[in-house]
XYZ file of C-alpha atoms in Angstrom:
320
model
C 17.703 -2.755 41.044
C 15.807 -5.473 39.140
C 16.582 -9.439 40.854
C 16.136 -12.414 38.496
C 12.649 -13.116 40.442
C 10.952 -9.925 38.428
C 8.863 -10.479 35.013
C 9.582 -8.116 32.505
C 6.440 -5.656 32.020
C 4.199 -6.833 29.208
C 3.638 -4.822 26.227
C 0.691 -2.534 26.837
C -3.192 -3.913 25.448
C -4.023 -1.542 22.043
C -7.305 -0.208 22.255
C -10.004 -1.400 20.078
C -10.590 2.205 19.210
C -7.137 3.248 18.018
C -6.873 -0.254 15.918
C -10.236 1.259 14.533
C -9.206 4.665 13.610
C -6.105 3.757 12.563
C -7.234 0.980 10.381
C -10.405 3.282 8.840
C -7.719 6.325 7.808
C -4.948 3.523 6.233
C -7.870 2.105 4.152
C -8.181 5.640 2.681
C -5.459 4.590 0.825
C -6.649 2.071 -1.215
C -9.477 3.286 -1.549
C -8.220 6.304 -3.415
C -6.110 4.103 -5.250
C -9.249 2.531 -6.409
C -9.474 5.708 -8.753
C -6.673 5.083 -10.449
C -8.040 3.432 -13.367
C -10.804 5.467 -14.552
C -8.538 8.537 -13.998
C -6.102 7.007 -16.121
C -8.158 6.276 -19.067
C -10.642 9.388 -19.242
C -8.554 11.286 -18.364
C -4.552 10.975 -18.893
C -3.019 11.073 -22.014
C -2.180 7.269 -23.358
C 1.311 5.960 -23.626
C 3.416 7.836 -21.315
C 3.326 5.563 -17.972
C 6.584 6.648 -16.942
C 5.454 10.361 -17.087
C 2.240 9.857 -15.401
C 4.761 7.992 -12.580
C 7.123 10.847 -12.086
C 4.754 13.243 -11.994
C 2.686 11.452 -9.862
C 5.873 10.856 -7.013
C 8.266 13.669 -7.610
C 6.168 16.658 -6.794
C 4.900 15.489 -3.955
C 8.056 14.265 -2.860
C 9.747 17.803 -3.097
C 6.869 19.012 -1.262
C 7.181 16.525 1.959
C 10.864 17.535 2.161
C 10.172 21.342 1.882
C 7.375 20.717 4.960
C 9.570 18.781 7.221
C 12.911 19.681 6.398
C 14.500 16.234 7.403
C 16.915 14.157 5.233
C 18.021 10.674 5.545
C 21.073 9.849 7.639
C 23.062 6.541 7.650
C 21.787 3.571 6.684
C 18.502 5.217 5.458
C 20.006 6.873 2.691
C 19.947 3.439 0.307
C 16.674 2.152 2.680
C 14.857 5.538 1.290
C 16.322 4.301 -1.967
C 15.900 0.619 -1.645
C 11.290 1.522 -0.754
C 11.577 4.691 -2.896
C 12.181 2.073 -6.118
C 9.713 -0.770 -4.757
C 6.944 1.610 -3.484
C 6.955 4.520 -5.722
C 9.767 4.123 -8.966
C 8.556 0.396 -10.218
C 4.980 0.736 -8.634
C 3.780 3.647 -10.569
C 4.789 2.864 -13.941
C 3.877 -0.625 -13.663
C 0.544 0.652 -12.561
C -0.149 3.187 -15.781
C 1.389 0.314 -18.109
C -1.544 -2.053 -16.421
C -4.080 0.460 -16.889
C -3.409 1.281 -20.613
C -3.138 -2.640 -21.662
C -5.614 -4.391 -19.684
C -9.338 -4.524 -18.590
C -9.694 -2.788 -15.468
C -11.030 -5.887 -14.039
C -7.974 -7.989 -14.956
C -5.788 -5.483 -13.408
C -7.459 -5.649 -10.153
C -7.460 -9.387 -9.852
C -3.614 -9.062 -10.195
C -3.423 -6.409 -7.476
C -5.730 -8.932 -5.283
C -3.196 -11.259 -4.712
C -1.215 -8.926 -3.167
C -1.846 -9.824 0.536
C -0.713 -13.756 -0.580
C 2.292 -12.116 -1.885
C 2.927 -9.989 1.593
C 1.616 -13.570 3.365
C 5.118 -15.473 1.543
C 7.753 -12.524 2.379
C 6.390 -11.627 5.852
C 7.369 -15.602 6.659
C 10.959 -15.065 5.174
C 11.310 -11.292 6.212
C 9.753 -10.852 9.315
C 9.439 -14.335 10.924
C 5.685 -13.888 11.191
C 3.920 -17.276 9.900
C 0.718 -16.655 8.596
C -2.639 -18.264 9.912
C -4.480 -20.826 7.737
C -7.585 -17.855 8.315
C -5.516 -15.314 7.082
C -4.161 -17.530 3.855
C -7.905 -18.870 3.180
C -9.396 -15.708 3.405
C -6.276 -14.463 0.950
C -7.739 -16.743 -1.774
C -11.309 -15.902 -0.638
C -10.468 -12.097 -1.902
C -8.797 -13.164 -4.956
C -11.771 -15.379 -5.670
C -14.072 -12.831 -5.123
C -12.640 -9.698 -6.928
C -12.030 -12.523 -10.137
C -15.717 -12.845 -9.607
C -16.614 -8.921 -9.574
C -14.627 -7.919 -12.647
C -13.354 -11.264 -14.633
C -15.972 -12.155 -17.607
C -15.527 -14.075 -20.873
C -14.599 -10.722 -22.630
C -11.473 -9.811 -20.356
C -8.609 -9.058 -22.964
C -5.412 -11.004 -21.029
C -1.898 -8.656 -22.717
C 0.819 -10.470 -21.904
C 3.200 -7.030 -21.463
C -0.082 -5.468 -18.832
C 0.177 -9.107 -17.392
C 3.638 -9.325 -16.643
C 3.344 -5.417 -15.601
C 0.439 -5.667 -12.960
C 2.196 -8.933 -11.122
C 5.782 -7.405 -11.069
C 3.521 -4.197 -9.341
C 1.763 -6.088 -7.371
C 4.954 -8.207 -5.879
C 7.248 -4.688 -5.365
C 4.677 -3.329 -3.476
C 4.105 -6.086 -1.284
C 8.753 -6.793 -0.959
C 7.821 -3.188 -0.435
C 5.026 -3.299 3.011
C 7.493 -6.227 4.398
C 10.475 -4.112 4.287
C 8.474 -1.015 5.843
C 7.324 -3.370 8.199
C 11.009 -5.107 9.383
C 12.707 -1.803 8.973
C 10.472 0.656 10.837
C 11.119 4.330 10.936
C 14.045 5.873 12.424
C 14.334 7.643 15.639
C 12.414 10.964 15.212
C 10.895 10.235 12.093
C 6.851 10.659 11.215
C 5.149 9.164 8.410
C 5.031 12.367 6.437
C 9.188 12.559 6.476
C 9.539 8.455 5.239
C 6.437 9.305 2.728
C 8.283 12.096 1.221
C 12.019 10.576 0.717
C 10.121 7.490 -1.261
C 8.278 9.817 -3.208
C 11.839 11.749 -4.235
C 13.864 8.622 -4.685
C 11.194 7.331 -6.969
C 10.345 10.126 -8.452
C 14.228 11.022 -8.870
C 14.450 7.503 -10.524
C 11.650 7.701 -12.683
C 12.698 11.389 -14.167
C 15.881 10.023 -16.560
C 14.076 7.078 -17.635
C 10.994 9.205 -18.459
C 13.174 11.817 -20.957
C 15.712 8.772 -22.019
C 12.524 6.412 -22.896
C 9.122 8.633 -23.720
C 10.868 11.863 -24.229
C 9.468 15.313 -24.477
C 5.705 15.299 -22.606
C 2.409 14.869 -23.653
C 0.406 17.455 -23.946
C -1.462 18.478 -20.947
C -5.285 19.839 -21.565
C -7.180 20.862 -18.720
C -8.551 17.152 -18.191
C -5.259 15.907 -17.689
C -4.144 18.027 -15.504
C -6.925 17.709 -13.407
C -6.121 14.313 -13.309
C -2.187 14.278 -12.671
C -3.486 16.618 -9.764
C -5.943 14.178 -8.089
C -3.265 11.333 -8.627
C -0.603 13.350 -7.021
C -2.101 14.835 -4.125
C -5.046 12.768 -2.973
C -3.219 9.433 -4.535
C 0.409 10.129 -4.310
C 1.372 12.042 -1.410
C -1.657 11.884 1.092
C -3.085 8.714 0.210
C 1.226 7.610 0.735
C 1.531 9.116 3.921
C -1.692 7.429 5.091
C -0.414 4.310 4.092
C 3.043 3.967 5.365
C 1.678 5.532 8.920
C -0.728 2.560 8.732
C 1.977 -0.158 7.952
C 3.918 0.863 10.599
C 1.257 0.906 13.304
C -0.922 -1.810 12.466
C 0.605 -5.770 12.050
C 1.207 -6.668 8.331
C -2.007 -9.150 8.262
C -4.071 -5.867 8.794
C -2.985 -3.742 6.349
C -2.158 -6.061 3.409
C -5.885 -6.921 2.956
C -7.342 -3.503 2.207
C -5.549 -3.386 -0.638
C -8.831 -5.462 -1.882
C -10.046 -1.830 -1.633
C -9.117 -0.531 -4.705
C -11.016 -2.919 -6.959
C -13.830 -2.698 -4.940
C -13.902 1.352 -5.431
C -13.369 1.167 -8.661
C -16.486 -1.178 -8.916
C -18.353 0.946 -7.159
C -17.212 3.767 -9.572
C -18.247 1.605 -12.661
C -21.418 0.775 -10.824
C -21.668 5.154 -10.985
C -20.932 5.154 -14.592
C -23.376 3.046 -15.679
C -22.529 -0.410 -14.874
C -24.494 -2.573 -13.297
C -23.568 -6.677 -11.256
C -24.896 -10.005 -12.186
C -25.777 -12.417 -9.759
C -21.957 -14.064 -9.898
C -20.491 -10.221 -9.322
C -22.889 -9.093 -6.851
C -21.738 -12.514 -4.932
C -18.105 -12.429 -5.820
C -18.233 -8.105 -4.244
C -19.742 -9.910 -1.066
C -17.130 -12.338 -0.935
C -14.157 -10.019 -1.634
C -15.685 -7.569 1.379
C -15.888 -10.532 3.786
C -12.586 -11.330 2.559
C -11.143 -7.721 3.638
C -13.149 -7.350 7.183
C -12.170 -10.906 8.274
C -8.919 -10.780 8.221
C -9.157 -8.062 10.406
C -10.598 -10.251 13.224
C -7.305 -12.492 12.942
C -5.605 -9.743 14.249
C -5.095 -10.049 18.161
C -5.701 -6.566 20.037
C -3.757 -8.000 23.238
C -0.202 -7.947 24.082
C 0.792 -11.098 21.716
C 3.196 -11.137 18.915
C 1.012 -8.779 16.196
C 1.598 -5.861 19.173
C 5.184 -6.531 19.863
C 5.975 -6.085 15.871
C 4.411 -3.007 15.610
C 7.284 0.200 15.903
C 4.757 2.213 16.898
C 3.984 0.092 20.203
C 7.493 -0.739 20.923
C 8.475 2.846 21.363
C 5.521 3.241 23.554
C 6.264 0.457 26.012
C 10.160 1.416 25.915
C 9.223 4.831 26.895
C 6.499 4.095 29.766
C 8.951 1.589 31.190
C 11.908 4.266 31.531
């Protein structure tokens, strides 16, 4: 029997280790995403966004149900729903439409303000006020991937404009909500993954034939590429991803979204490409950008550990 005199146990320390691993395999993530662009353009047929989407979601999808055999119950069935259309249904598209109408390089910028975005909604959503070092560091990564990949010959569309900042703001309504709602009782990353991937993909499917219509056709290129971005970027890179956001506090894993446009720098760099002084700067300062806000995160029992699902089931269960 516990008198009023006892202090409840504290939540346990996280080892710098685990925060390490866990952080190195959710930055996989972006990091694949990174491809996205280059795949898109050498390789996918132009002008069907909304086929490139479902394809990329709904396969994979099917596949994470057929492995783990679990289907929403309750409330989960419109949550699936609700992240399935924020994290898979608008994302995708929005991304191929982004691709196809803009510079690479104006695309990523977009995508770079996504941890400000997540900074806003995680105040509303999740109570969690961000730092001033998290918010100037925010801008320091916009700043610096504007530097890498903005020139004086970036082509602005307004339609690839409008397209990468609605993208950009589901996905981070998207990492808030995953964040505030958790997962359910008995429920891996692998299981949440997959119903996001069908209810997108689901969503995406009568749009697709209603709005583009019969498919493109598919050479041997393009399928290797619908392959890559459905596998390595749609269901594994996914799973990755939402195992990250659920173990890690949301000013960790927003922030390595600067990933992508840093990979597909590096990729352009492969091709051919090469920095000015300004890029080769503005690369530095994106990087610094990404790897400081990880040191704002506190790896002791504060209030970063206590929102994390991941620890809360672990001090529940070593204090029953």
């Amino acid at each position: 029997m516990h008198t009023s005199t006892e202090r409840a146990p504290r939540p346990p320390r996280i080892p710098y280790a685990w925060q390490a691993a866990t952080l190195a395999l959710t930055a996989l993530a972006p990091a694949v995403w990174g491809t996205t662009y280059v795949v898109t353009t050498e390789l996918l047929p132009p002008g069907h966004p909304l086929f490139a989407g479902m394809l990329r979601a709904l396969p994979g999808g099917l596949l994470a149900l057929a492995i783990t055999r679990v289907l929403p119950r309750g409330d989960w069935w419109w949550k699936a729903t609700v992240l399935g259309a924020l994290n898979i249904g608008a994302l995708y598209p929005l991304l191929f439409v982004t691709a196809e109408r803009l510079p690479g390089g104006v695309a990523a910028t977009l995508g770079a303000a996504q941890p400000l975005m997540v900074a806003g909604l995680a105040v509303a959503l999740l109570h969690d006020r961000p730092t001033a070092w998290r918010l100037v560091w925010g801008v320091a990564g916009v700043v610096g991937v504007g530097l890498v990949v903005l020139g004086p010959q970036a082509r602005l569309d307004a339609v690839g404009v409008a397209a990468g900042l609605a993208g950009t703001a589901g996905m981070a309504t998207g990492i808030v909500l995953t964040k505030r709602w958790g997962l359910p009782a008995g429920v891996g990353p692998l299981t949440l993954t997959g119903w996001q991937l069908t209810a997108g993909g689901a969503l995406l499917l009568p749009l697709t034939l209603a709005i583009e219509g019969a498919p493109p056709r598919i050479d041997a290129g393009a399928a290797g590429g619908y392959l890559w971005l459905g596998s390595a970027g749609g269901l594994i890179a996914s799973t990755l991803w939402f195992r990250g956001i659920g173990k890690l506090p949301v000013g960790a894993s927003a922030p390595l979204v600067l990933l992508s446009p840093l990979v597909a720098t590096v990729i352009g760099i492969g091709l051919g490409e090469s920095l000015n002084l300004p890029q080769t700067f503005g690369f530095a300062l994106a990087l610094t950008a990404l790897l400081a806000a990880q040191l704002n995160v506190p790896n002791r029992s504060g209030r970063a550990a206590r929102g994390s699902p991941a620890v809360r089931e672990k001090t529940e269960s070593e204090q029953t």
